[in-house]
Short mmCIF file of C-alpha atoms in Angstrom, two decimals:
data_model
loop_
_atom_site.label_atom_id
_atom_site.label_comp_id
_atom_site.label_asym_id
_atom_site.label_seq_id
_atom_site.Cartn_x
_atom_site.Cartn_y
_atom_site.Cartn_z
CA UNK B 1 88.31 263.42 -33.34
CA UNK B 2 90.17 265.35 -35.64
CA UNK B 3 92.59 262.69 -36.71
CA UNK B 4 89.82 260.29 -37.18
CA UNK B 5 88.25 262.65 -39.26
CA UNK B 6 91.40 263.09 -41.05
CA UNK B 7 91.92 259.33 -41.71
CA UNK B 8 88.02 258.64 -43.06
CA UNK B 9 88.41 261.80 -45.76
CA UNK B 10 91.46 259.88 -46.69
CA UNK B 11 89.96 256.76 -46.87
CA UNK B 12 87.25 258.37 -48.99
CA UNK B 13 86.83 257.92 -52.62
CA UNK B 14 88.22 260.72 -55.16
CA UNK B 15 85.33 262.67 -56.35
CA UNK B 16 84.75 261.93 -60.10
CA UNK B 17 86.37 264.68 -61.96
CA UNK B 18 83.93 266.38 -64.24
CA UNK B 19 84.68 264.77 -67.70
CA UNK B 20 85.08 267.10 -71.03
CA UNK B 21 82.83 265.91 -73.53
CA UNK B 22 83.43 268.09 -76.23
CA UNK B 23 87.22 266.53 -75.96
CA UNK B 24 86.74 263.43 -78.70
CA UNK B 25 83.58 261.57 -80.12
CA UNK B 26 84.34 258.54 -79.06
CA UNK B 27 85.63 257.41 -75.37
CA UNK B 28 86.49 254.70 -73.29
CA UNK B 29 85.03 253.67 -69.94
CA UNK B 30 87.68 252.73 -67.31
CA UNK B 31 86.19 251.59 -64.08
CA UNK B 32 89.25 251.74 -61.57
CA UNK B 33 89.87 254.38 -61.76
CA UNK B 34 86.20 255.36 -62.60
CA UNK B 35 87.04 257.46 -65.74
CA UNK B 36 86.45 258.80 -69.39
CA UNK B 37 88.81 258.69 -71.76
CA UNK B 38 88.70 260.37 -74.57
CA UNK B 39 89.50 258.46 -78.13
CA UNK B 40 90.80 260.97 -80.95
CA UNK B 41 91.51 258.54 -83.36
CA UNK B 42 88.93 255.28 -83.24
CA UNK B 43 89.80 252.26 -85.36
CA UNK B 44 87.19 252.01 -88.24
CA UNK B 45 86.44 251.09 -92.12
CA UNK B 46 83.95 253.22 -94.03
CA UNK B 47 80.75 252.16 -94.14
CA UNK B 48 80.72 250.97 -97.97
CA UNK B 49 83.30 248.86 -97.67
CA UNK B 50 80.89 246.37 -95.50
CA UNK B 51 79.96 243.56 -98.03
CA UNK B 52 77.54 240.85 -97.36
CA UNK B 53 75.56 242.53 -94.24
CA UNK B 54 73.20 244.92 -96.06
CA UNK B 55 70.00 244.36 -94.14
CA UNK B 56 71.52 245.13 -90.47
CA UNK B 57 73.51 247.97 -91.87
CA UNK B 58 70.46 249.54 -93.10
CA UNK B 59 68.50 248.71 -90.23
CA UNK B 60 71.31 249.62 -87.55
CA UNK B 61 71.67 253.04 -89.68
CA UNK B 62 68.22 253.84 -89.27
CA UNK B 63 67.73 253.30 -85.85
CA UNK B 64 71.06 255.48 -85.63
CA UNK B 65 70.20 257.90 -86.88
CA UNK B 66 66.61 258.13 -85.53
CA UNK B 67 68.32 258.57 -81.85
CA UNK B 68 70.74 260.85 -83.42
CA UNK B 69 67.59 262.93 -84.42
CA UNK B 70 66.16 262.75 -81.06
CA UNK B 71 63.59 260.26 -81.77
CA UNK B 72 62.60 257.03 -80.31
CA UNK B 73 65.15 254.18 -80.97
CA UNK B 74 65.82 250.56 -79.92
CA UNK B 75 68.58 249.22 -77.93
CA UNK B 76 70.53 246.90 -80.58
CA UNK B 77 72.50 243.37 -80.32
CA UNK B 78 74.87 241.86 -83.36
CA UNK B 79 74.94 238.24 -83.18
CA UNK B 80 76.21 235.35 -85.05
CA UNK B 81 79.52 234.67 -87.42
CA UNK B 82 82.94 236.02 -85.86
CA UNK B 83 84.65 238.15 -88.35
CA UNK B 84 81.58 239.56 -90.07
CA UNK B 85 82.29 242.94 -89.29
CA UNK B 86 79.48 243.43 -85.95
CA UNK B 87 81.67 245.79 -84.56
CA UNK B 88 83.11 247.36 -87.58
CA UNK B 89 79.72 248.34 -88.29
CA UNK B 90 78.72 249.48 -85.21
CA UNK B 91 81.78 251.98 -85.38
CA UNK B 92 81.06 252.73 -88.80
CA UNK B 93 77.30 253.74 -88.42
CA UNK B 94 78.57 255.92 -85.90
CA UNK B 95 81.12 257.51 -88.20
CA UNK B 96 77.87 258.17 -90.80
CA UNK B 97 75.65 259.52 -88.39
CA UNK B 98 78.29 261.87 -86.93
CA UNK B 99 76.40 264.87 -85.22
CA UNK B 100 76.98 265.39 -81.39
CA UNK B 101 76.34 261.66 -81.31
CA UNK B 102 79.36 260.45 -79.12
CA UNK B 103 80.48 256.66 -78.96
CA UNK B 104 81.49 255.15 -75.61
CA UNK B 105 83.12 251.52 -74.94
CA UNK B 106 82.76 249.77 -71.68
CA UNK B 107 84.19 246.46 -71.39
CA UNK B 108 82.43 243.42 -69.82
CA UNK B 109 84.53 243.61 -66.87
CA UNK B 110 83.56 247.21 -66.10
CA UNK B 111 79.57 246.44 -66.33
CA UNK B 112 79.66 246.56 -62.58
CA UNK B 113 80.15 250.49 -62.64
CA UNK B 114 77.66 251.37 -65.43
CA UNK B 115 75.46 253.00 -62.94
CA UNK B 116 78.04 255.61 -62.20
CA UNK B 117 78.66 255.89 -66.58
CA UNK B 118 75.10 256.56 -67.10
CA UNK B 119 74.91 259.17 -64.23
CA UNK B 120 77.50 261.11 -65.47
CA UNK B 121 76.16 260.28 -69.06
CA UNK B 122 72.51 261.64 -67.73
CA UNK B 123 73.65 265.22 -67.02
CA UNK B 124 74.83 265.76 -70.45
CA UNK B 125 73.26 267.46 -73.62
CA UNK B 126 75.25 265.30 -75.84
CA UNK B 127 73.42 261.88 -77.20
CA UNK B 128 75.25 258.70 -76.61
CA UNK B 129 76.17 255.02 -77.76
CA UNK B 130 76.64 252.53 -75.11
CA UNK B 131 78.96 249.67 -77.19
CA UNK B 132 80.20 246.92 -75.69
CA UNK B 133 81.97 244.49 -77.83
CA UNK B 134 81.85 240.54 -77.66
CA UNK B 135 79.73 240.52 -74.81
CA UNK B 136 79.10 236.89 -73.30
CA UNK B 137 78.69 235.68 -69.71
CA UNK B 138 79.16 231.91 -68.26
CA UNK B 139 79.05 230.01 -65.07
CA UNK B 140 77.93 231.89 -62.28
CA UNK B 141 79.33 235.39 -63.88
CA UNK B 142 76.72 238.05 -62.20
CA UNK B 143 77.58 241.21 -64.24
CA UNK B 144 74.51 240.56 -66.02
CA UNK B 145 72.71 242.09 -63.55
CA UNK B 146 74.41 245.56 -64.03
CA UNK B 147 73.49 245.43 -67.34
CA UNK B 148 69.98 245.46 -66.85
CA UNK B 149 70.19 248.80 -65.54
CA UNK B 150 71.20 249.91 -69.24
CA UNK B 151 68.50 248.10 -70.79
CA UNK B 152 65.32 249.04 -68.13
CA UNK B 153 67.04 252.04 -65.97
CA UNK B 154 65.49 250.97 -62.95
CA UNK B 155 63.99 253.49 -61.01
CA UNK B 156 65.02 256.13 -62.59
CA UNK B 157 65.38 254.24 -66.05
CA UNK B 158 67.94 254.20 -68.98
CA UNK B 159 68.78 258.04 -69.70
CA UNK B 160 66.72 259.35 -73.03
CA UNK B 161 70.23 260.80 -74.36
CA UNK B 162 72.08 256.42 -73.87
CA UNK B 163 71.26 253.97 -76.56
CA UNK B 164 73.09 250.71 -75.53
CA UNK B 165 74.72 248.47 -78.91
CA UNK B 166 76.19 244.75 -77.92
CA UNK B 167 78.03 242.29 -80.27
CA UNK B 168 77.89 239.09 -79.02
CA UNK B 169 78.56 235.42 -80.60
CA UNK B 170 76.41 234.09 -79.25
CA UNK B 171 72.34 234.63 -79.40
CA UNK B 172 71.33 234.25 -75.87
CA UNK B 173 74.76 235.99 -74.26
CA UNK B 174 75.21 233.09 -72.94
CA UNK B 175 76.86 229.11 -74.45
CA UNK B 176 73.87 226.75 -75.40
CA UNK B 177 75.52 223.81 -72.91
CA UNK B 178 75.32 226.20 -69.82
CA UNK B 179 71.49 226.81 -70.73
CA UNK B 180 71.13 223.02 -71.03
CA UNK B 181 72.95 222.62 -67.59
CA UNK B 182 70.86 224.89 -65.98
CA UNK B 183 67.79 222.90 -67.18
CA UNK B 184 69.11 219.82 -66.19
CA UNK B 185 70.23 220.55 -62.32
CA UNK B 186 67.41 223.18 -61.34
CA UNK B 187 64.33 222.78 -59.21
CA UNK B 188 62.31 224.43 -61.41
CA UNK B 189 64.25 224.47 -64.78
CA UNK B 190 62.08 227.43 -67.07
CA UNK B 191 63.22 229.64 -64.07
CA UNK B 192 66.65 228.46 -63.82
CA UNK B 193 67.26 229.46 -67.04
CA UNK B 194 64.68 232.18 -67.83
CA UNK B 195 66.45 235.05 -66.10
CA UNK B 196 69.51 234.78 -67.98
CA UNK B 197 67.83 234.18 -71.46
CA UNK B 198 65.46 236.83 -71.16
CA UNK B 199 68.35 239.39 -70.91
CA UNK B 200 68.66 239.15 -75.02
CA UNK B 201 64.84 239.58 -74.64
CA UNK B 202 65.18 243.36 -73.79
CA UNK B 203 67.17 244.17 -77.24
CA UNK B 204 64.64 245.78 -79.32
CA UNK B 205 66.87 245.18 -82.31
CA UNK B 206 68.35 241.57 -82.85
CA UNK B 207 70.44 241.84 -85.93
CA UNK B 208 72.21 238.16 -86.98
CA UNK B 209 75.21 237.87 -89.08
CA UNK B 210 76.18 235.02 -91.20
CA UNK B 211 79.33 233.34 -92.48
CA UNK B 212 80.09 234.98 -96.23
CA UNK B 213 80.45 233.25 -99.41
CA UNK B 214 83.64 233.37 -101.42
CA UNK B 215 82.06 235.45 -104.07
CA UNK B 216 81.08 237.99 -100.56
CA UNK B 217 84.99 237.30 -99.53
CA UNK B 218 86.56 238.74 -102.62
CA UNK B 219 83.98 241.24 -103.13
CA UNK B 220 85.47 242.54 -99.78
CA UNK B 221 88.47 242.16 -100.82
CA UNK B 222 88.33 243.99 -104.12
CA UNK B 223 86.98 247.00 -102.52
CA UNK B 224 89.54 247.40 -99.99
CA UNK B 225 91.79 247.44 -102.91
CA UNK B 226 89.79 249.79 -104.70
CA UNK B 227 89.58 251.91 -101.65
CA UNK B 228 93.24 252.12 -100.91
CA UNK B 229 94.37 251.71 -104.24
CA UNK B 230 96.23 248.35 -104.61
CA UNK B 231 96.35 247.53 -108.38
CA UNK B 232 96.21 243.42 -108.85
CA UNK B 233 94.03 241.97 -111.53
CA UNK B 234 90.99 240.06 -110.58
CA UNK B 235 92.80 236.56 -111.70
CA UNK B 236 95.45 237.11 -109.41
CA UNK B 237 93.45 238.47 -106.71
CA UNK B 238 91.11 235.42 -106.47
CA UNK B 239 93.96 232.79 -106.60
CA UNK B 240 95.94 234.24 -103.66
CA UNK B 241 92.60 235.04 -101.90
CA UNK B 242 91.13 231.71 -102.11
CA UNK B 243 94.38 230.28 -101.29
CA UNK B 244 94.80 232.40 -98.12
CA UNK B 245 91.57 231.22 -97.07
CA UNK B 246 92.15 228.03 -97.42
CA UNK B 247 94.91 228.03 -95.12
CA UNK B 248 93.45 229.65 -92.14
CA UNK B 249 90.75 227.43 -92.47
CA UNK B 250 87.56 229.75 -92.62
CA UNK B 251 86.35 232.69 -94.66
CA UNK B 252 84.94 236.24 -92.98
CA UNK B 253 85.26 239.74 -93.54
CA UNK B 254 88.00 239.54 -90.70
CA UNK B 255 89.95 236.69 -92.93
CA UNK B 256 89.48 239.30 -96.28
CA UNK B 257 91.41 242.14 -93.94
CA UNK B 258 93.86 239.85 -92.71
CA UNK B 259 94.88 238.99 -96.52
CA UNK B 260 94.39 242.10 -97.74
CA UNK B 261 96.88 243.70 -95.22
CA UNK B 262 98.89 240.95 -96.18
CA UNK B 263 99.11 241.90 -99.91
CA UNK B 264 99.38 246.00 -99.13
CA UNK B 265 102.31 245.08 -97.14
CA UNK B 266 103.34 243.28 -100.38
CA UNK B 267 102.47 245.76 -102.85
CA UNK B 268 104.47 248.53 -100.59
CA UNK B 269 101.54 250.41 -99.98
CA UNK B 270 100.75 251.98 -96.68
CA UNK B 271 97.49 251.82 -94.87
#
């Protein structure tokens, strides 16, 4: 009996060790093994130097800063344009807020282990932002499911100290031709597809981003310039910037980073 005992507490899970909060602001979720990590340094832009998406910054600063204040606040989802800065801003609003307001990224992958997150979130005194970036599912992907216990909370429901932020491409979380398929090959098609769609349905905040204009392009451009202080004159600038674009075939605040790294590098100036 005593070896079979032996064997089981072996066979056992590790008992999650108690994660230090006060470590870093921001973490990372790691699901195997189930784990915190702590993120001293997150990658960010300030949050002036966001051109072209005025109305969701102000409206994803508010509702920041309302659950940083302990008041009532909506889950959020950036959709829309790749490259238009959804996730720089949801890192940046962050960064303004500031507080005991912590940030925490799960991936997609590790949505299946968000109920042990939350519980370890739950016991906390800190308040918390739930991000996960580029979130999308297809084909018979189920992790949407876990990811309805962040949204309702089930029994228990969604801790009062979690607010849960998504970027997404894509409106519905989920490519327009799967919907169609699933309307197309189900019994009862509004069903089929309902459970799956309705998932956006629970963000209280739906916050769409567009592609920029080239006057929005440069204006990003010209203000990571000002901000890091590379000198080039406005003709200049909006030859090589327009020709840039031109060459990767689109234009987003992504594209104005990409070229403006570019011309740093040029210039000799460090970032």
């Amino acid at each position: 009996m005593n070896r079979i005992a032996s064997a089981l507490e072996r066979l056992a899970p590790a008992a999650l060790s108690e994660p230090d909060l006060d470590a870093a602001n921001a973490f990372v979720w790691h699901s195997s093994p189930e784990q915190l990590m702590p993120v001293v340094d997150v990658s960010r832009v300030s949050l002036d130097l966001l051109v072209g998406v005025d109305r969701a910054r102000d409206t994803l600063l508010a509702n920041t800063t309302q659950f940083g204040d302990g008041l009532p606040a909506n889950n959020a989802l950036l959709w829309g344009a790749r490259g238009m800065g959804k996730s720089s801003l949801v890192k940046a609003v962050h960064a303004a807020v500031g507080g005991s307001l912590k940030l925490v990224e799960i991936q997609r992958e590790d949505l299946a282990s968000v109920s042990t997150l939350l519980a370890i979130l739950r016991q906390s005194e800190h308040r918390f932002l739930l991000f996960c970036d580029d979130l999308s599912f297809d084909g018979d992907d189920a992790a949407y499911k876990s990811l309805k216990a962040v949204l309702d909370g089930g029994v228990e429901g969604r801790p009062d100290n979690v607010l849960f932020y998504a970027t997404s491409n894509r409106r519905h979380l989920m490519p327009r031709d799967m919907i169609e398929n699933e309307k197309s090959t189900a019994i009862n098609p509004s069903e089929a597809v309902e459970e799956k769609v309705s998932l956006s349905d629970r963000f209280g905040l739906w916050l769409g981003f567009h592609p920029c204009d080239q006057d929005q392009y440069l204006k990003m451009i010209r203000g990571y310039c000002d901000s890091y202080g590379v000198s080039i004159d406005d003709s200049d600038l909006r030859a090589q910037a327009i020709e840039w674009q031109a060459t990767r075939g689109a234009r987003s605040g992504r594209v104005a980073w990409q070229f403006f790294v570019d011309l740093a590098g040029r210039k000799k100036i460090k970032l």
